Coordinates of C-alpha atoms and ligand atoms in Angstrom, one line a residue:
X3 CA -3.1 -29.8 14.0
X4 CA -6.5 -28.0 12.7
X5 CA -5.9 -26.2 8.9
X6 CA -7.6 -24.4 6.3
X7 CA -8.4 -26.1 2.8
X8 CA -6.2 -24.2 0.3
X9 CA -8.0 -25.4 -2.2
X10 CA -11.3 -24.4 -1.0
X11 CA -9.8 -21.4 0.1
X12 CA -8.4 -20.3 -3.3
X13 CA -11.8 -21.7 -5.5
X14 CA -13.6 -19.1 -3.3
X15 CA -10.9 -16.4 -3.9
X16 CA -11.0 -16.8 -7.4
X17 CA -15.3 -17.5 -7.7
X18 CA -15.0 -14.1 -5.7
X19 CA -12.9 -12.5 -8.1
X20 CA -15.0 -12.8 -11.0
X21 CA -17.6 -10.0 -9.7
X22 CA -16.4 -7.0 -11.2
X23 CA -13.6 -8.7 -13.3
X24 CA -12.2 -6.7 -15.8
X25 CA -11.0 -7.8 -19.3
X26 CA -7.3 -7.5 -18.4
X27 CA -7.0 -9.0 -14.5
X28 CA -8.4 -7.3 -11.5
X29 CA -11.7 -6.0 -10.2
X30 CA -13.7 -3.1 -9.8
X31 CA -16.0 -3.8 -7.4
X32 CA -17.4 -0.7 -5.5
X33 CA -19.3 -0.8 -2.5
X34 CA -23.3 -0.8 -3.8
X35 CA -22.7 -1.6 -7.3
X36 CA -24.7 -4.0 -9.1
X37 CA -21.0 -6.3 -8.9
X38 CA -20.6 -5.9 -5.1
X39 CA -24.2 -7.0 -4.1
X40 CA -24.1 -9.6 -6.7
X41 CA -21.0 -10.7 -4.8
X42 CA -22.8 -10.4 -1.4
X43 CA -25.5 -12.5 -2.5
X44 CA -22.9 -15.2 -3.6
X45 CA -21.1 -14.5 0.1
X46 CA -24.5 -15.1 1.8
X47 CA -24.7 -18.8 0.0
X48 CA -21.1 -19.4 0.9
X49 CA -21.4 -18.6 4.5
X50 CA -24.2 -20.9 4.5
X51 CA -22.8 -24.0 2.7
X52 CA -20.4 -23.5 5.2
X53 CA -23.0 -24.3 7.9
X54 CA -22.3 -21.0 9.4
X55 CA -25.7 -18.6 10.8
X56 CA -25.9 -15.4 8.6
X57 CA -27.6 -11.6 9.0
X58 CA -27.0 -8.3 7.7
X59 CA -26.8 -5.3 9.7
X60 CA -28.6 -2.1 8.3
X61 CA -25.1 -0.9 7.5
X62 CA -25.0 -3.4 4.9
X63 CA -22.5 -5.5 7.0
X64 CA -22.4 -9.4 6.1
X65 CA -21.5 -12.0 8.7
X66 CA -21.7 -15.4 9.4
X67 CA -21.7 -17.0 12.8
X68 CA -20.3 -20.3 14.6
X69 CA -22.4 -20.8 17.1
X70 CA -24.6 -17.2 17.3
X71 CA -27.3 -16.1 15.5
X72 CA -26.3 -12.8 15.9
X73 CA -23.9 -10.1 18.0
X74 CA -25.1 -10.2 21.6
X75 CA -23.5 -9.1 24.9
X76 CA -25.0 -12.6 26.1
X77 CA -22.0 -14.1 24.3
X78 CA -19.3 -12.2 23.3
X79 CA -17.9 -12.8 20.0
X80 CA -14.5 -13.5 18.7
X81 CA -15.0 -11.4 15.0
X82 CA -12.6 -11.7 12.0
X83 CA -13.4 -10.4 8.5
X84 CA -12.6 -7.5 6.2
X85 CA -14.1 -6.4 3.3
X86 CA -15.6 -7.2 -0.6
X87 CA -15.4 -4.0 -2.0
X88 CA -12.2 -2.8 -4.0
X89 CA -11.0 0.5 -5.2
X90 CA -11.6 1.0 -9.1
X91 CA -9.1 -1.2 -11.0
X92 CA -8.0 -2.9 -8.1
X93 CA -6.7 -6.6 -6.9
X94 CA -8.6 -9.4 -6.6
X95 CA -6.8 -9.9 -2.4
X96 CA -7.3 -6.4 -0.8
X97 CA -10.1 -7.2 1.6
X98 CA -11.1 -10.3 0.0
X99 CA -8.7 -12.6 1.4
X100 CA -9.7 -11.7 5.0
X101 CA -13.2 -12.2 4.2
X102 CA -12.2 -15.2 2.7
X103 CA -10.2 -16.9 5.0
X104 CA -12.2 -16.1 7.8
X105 CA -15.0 -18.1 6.3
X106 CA -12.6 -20.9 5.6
X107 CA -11.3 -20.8 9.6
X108 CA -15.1 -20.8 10.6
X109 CA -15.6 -23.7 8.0
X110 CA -12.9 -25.6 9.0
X111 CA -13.7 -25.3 12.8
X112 CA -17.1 -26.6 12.2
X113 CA -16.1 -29.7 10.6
X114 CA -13.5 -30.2 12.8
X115 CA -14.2 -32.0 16.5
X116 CA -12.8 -28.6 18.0
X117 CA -15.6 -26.7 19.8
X118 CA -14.3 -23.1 21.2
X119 CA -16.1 -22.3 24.0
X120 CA -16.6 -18.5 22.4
X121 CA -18.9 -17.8 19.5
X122 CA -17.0 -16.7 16.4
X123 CA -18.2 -14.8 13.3
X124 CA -16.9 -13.5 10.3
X125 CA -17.9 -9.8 8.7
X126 CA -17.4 -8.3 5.8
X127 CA -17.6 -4.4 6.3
X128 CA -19.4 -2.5 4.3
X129 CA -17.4 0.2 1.8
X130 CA -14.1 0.2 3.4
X131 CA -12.4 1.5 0.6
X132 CA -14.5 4.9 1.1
X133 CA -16.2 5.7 -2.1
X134 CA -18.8 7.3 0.2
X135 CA -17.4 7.4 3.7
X136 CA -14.2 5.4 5.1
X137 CA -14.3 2.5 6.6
X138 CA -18.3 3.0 6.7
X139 CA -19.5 -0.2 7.7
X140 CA -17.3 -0.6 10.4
X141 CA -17.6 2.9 11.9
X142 CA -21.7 2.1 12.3
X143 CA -21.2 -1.2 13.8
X144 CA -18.9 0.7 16.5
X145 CA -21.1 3.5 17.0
X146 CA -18.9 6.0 15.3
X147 CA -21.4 6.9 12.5
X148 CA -22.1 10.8 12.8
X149 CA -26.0 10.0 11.8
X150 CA -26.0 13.9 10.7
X151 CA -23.8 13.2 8.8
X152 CA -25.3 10.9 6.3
X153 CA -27.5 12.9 4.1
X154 CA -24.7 14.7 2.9
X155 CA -21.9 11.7 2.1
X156 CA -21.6 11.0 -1.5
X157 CA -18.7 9.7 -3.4
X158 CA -16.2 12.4 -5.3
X159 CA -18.3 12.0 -8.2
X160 CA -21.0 13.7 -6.4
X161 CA -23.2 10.0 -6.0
X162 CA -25.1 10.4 -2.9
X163 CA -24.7 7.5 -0.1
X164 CA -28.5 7.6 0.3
X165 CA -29.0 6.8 -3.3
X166 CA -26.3 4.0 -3.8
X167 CA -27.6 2.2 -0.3
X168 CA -31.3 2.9 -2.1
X169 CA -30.4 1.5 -5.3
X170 CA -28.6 -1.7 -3.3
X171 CA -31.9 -2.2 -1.0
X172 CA -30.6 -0.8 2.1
X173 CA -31.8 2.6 4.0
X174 CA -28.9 4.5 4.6
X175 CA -30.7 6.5 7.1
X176 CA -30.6 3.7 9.7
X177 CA -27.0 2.5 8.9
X178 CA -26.4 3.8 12.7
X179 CA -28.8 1.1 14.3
X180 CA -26.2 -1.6 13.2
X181 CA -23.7 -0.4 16.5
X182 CA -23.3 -3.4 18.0
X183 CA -23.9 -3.0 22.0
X184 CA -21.0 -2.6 24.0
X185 CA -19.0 -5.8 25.3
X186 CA -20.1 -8.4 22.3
X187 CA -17.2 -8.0 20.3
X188 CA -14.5 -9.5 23.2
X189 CA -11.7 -9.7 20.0
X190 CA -11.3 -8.7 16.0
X191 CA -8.2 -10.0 14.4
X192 CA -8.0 -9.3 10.3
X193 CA -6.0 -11.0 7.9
X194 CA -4.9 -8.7 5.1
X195 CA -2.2 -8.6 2.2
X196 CA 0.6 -6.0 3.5
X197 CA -0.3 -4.1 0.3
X198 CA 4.1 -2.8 1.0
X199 CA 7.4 -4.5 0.4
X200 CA 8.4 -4.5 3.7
X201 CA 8.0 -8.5 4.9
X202 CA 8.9 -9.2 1.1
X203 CA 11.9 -7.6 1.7
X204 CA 12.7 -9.0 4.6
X205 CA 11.9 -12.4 3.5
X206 CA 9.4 -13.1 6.2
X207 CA 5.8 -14.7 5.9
X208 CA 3.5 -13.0 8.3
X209 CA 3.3 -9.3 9.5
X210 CA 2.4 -8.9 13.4
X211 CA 0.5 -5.2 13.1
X212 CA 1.0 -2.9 16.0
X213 CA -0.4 0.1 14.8
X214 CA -2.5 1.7 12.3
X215 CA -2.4 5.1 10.2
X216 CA -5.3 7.8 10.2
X217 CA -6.0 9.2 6.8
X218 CA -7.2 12.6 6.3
X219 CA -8.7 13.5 3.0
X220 CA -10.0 17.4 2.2
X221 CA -11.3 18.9 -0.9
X222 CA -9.4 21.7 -1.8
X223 CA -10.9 24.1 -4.0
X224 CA -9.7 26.9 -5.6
X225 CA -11.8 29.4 -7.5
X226 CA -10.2 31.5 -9.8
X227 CA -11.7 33.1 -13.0
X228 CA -12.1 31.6 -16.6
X229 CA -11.4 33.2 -19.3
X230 CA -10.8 32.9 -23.2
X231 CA -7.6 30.5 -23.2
X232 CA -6.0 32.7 -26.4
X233 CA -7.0 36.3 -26.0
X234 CA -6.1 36.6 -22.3
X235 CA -2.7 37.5 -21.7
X236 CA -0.9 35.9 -19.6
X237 CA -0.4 37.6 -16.6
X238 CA -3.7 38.5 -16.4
X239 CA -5.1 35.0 -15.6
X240 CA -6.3 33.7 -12.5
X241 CA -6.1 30.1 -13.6
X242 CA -7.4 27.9 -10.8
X243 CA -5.7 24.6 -12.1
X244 CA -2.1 26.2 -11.6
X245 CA -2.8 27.1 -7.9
X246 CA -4.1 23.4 -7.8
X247 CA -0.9 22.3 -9.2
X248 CA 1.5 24.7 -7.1
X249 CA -0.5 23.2 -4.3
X250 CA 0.2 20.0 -4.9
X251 CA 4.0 19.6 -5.0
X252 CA 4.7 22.3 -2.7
X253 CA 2.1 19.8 -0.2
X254 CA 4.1 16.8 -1.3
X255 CA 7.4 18.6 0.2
X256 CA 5.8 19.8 3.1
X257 CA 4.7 16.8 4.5
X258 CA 8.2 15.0 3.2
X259 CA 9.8 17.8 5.1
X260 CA 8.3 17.6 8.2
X261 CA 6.1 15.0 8.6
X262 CA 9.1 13.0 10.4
X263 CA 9.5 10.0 7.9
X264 CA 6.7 7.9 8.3
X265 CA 4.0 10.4 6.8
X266 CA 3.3 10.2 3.1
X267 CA 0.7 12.6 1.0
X268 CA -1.4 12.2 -2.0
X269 CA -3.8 13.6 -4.8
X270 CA -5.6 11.2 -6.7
X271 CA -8.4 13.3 -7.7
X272 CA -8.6 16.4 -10.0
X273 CA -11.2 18.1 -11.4
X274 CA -10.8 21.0 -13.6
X275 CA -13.9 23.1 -14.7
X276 CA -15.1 23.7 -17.2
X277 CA -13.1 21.5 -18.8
X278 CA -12.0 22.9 -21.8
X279 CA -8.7 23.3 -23.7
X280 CA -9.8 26.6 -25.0
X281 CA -11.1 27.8 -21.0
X282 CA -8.7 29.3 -18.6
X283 CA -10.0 26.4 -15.5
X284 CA -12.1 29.1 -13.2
X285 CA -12.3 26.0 -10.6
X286 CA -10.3 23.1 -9.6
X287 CA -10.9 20.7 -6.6
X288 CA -8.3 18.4 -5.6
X289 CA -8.9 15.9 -3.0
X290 CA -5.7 15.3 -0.8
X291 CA -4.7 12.9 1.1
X292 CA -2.3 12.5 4.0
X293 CA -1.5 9.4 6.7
X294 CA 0.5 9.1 9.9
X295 CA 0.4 6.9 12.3
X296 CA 0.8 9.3 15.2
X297 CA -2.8 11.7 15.3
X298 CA -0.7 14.7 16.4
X299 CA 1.9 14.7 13.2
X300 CA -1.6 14.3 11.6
X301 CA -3.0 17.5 13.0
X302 CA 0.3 19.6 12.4
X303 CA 0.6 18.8 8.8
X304 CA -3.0 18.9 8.1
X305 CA -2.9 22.7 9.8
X306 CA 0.6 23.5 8.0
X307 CA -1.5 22.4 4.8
X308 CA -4.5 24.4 5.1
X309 CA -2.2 27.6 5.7
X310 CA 0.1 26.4 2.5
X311 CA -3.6 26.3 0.6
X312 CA -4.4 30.2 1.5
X313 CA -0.7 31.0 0.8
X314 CA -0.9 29.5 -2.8
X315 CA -4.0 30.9 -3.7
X316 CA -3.3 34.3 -2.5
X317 CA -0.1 34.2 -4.4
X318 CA -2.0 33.8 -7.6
X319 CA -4.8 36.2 -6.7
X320 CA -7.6 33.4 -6.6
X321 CA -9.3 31.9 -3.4
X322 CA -9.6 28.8 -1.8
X323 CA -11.7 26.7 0.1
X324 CA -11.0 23.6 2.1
X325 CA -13.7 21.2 2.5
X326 CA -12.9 17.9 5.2
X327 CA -13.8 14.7 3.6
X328 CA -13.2 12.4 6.5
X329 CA -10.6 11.5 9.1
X330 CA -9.8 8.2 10.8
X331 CA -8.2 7.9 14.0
X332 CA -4.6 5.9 14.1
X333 CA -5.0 3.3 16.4
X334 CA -2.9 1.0 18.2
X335 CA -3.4 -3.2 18.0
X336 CA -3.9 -4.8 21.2
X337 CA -1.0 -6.2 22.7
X338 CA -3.4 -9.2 23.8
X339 CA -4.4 -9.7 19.8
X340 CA -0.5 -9.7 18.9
X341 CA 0.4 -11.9 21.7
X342 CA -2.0 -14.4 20.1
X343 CA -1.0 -14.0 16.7
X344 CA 2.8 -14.3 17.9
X345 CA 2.0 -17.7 19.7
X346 CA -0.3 -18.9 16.9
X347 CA 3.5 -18.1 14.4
X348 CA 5.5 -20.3 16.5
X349 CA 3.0 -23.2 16.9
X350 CA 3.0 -23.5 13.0
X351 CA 7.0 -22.8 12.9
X352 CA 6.4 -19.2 11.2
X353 CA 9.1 -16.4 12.1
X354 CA 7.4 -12.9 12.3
X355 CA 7.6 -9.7 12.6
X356 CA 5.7 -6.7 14.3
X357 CA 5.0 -3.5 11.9
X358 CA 2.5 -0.9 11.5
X359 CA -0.2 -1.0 9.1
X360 CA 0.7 2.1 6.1
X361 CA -2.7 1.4 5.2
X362 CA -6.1 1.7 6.7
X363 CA -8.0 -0.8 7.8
X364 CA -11.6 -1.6 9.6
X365 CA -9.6 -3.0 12.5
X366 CA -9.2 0.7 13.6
X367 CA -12.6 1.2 14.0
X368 CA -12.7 -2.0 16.0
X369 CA -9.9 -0.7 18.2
X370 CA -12.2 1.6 19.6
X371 CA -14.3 -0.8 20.8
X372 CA -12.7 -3.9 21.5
X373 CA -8.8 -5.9 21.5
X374 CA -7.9 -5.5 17.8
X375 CA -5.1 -6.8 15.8
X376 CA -4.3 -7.7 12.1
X377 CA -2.6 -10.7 10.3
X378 CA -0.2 -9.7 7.3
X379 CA 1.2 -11.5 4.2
X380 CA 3.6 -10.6 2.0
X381 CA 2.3 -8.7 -1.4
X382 CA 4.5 -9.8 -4.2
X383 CA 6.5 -6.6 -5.8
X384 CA 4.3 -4.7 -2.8
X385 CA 1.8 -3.8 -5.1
X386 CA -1.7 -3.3 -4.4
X387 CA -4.7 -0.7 -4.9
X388 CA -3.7 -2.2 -8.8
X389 CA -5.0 -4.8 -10.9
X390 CA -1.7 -7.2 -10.7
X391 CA -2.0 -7.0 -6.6
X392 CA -1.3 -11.0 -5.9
X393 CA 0.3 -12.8 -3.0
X394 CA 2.0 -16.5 -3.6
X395 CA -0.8 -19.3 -2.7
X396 CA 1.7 -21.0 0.1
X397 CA 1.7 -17.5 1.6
X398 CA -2.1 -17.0 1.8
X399 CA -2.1 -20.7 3.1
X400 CA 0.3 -19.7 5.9
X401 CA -1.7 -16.5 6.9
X402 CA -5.2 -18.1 6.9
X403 CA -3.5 -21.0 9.3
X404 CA -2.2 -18.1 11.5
X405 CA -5.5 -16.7 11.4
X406 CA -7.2 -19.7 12.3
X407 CA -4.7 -20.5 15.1
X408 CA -5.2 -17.2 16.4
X409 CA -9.1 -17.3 16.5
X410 CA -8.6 -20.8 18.2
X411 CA -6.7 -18.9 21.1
X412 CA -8.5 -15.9 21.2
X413 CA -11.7 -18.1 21.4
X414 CA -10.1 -20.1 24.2
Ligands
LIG8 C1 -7.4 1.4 2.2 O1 -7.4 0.6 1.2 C2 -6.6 2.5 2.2 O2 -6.8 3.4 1.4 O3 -5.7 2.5 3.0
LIG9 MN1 -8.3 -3.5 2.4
LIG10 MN1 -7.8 -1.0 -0.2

């Protein structure tokens, strides 16, 4: 039976890894940076040494093909992939390994005597993690790129998308002519660490992923009015960080309360200004975050939110503002993708397990345009989005030999 090189597989992980190492374990590796398109550049060789065809889309997608020179509704491809960018301080697996082992499945096909009679490439997708838009590469290569849009993405730091694509030699302008025409994707399957306990818990080696959260992120701002931090008295401020911060746990409880169990909520940006101890804060912007996998649990909380947002602020005598960042859609895997991830579990003697995806991933912007699924492992400790995220070895074996089997049937 056909397999992946684990060594091969895990000298590539690591070589990967050391883009954007850090001095104490992990990566951070942002879409653009000077580390990610040093690691692009090193992808590029490595799809080629792997005999495979590669192009990159004006989105800044990378792929490498088996048997295409590039996405065409001539021949419908079988995709896999993920993508090289991490969060800041992240692991060296979240997105890499699917990347990865997609080039390994693709390598190992082509060296094998197996021909499938689809074409089948690899991508790796373009600033999934969002610095300046979620799941952006993925969303212009299935036409869901609001071209309007792009003047005006930049990261929360305020660094425009227009000047990172610039500074990485891309025009972000024309990031929407990388939709790929309709019908040449005919399957995407994605093999990703779970990045939660669940499977290690359960003591099971591969995830079967039926379903995939939306996220919703908004900058909340709340203006309030600054003021000398020792002669004001007390009840006279209008301290915008305290409205932030009532905001913020009564949120949490909100969307504990109602968002039915499976929602979860968080801030991982705050920004008081000016930004002195001696400054009552006049401003503070909080970016918050909320997932669901069902869109309409989405809506209602996000609504509840925004009328929490004016209660709080009114409350304190300060205003607010709510700004949308970006939403993705939840979206359902193919049954026809989990079918063949099922079958390819049993051929290798792997039990399994169907669950939805707490993360996002670009297999929901495929879902929109073609049969989508995802391939999970089991995270050790279910850490991830930190720089200790690791899986065992035997269990990224496993998972790139379910991916592999799967593309083999899909490409059937
Ligand atoms: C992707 O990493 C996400 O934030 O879910
Ligand atoms: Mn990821
Ligand atoms: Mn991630």
């Amino acid at each position: 039976m056909l397999a992946v090189s684990l060594p091969r597989l895990k000298d590539r992980l690591l070589a990967l890894a050391r883009f954007g190492a850090l001095p104490g374990g992990g990566v951070t590796r942002m879409c653009w940076s000077p580390p990610h398109e040093q690691a692009r550049a090193w992808l590029l060789g490595e799809l080629k040494t792997a005999g495979l065809t590669t192009w990159v889309d004006p989105a800044g997608n990378v792929f490498g093909g088996l048997g295409l020179p590039r996405v065409s509704i001539d021949a419908p491809v079988i995709l896999t992939g993920s993508h090289i960018d991490t969060v800041p301080e992240g692991g060296i697996l979240d997105g890499a390994l699917g990347v990865i082992a997609g080039l390994e499945c693709l390598h190992a096909i082509r060296e094998s005597t197996t021909r499938p009679p689809r074409p089948l490439a690899v991508a790796a997708w373009s600033d999934e993690e969002g610095r300046y838009g979620s799941l952006f590469g993925s969303r212009a290569f299935c036409g869901r790129l609001d071209a309007a849009a792009i003047a005006t993405m930049a990261a929360v730091d305020g660094d425009r998308l227009v000047d990172a694509m610039g500074r990485a030699g891309f025009d972000a302008r024309r990031a929407p002519e990388a939709a790929a025409p309709r019908g040449s994707v005919a399957a995407y399957v994605e093999l990703h660490i779970e990045q939660g306990a669940r499977l290690e818990e359960a003591g099971l080696p591969i995830g079967v992923v039926d379903s995939i959260v939306g996220v919703r992120r908004t900058r909340v701002v709340f203006h309030g009015q600054a003021d000398h931090a020792g002669t004001t008295p007390m009840e006279r401020r209008r301290d915008a960080f305290l409205a932030a911060a009532d905001y913020a746990l009564k949120a949490r409880d909100l969307v504990v309360g109602r968002g039915g169990g499976r929602a979860v909520t968080n801030v991982g940006v705050v920004h008081v200004h000016p930004g002195a101890s001696n400054i009552v804060p006049g401003r503070a912007e909080l970016v918050h975050e909320m997932r669901d996998p069902d869109p309409d649990v989405l809506e209602r909380l996000a609504r509840d939110c925004e009328a929490l947002a004016g209660e709080v602020a009114a409350a304190r005598g300060i205003t607010v503002e709510l700004r949308p960042l970006s939403a993705t859609l939840p979206a359902p895997c193919a049954p026809r993708v989990q079918a063949a991830i099922e079958a390819a579990c049993a051929s290798l003697g792997l039990a399994s397990q169907r669950l939805y995806s707490a993360a996002g991933h670009d297999a929901q912007n495929l879902a929109g345009v073609t049969d989508s699924g995802m391939i999970f492992i089991p995270s050790r400790g279910g850490r991830s989005h930190r720089v200790d995220e690791m899986s065992d070895w035997d269990a990224i074996e496993r998972g790139a030999n379910v991916l592999l089997h799967t593309l083999l049937r899909l490409a059937a």
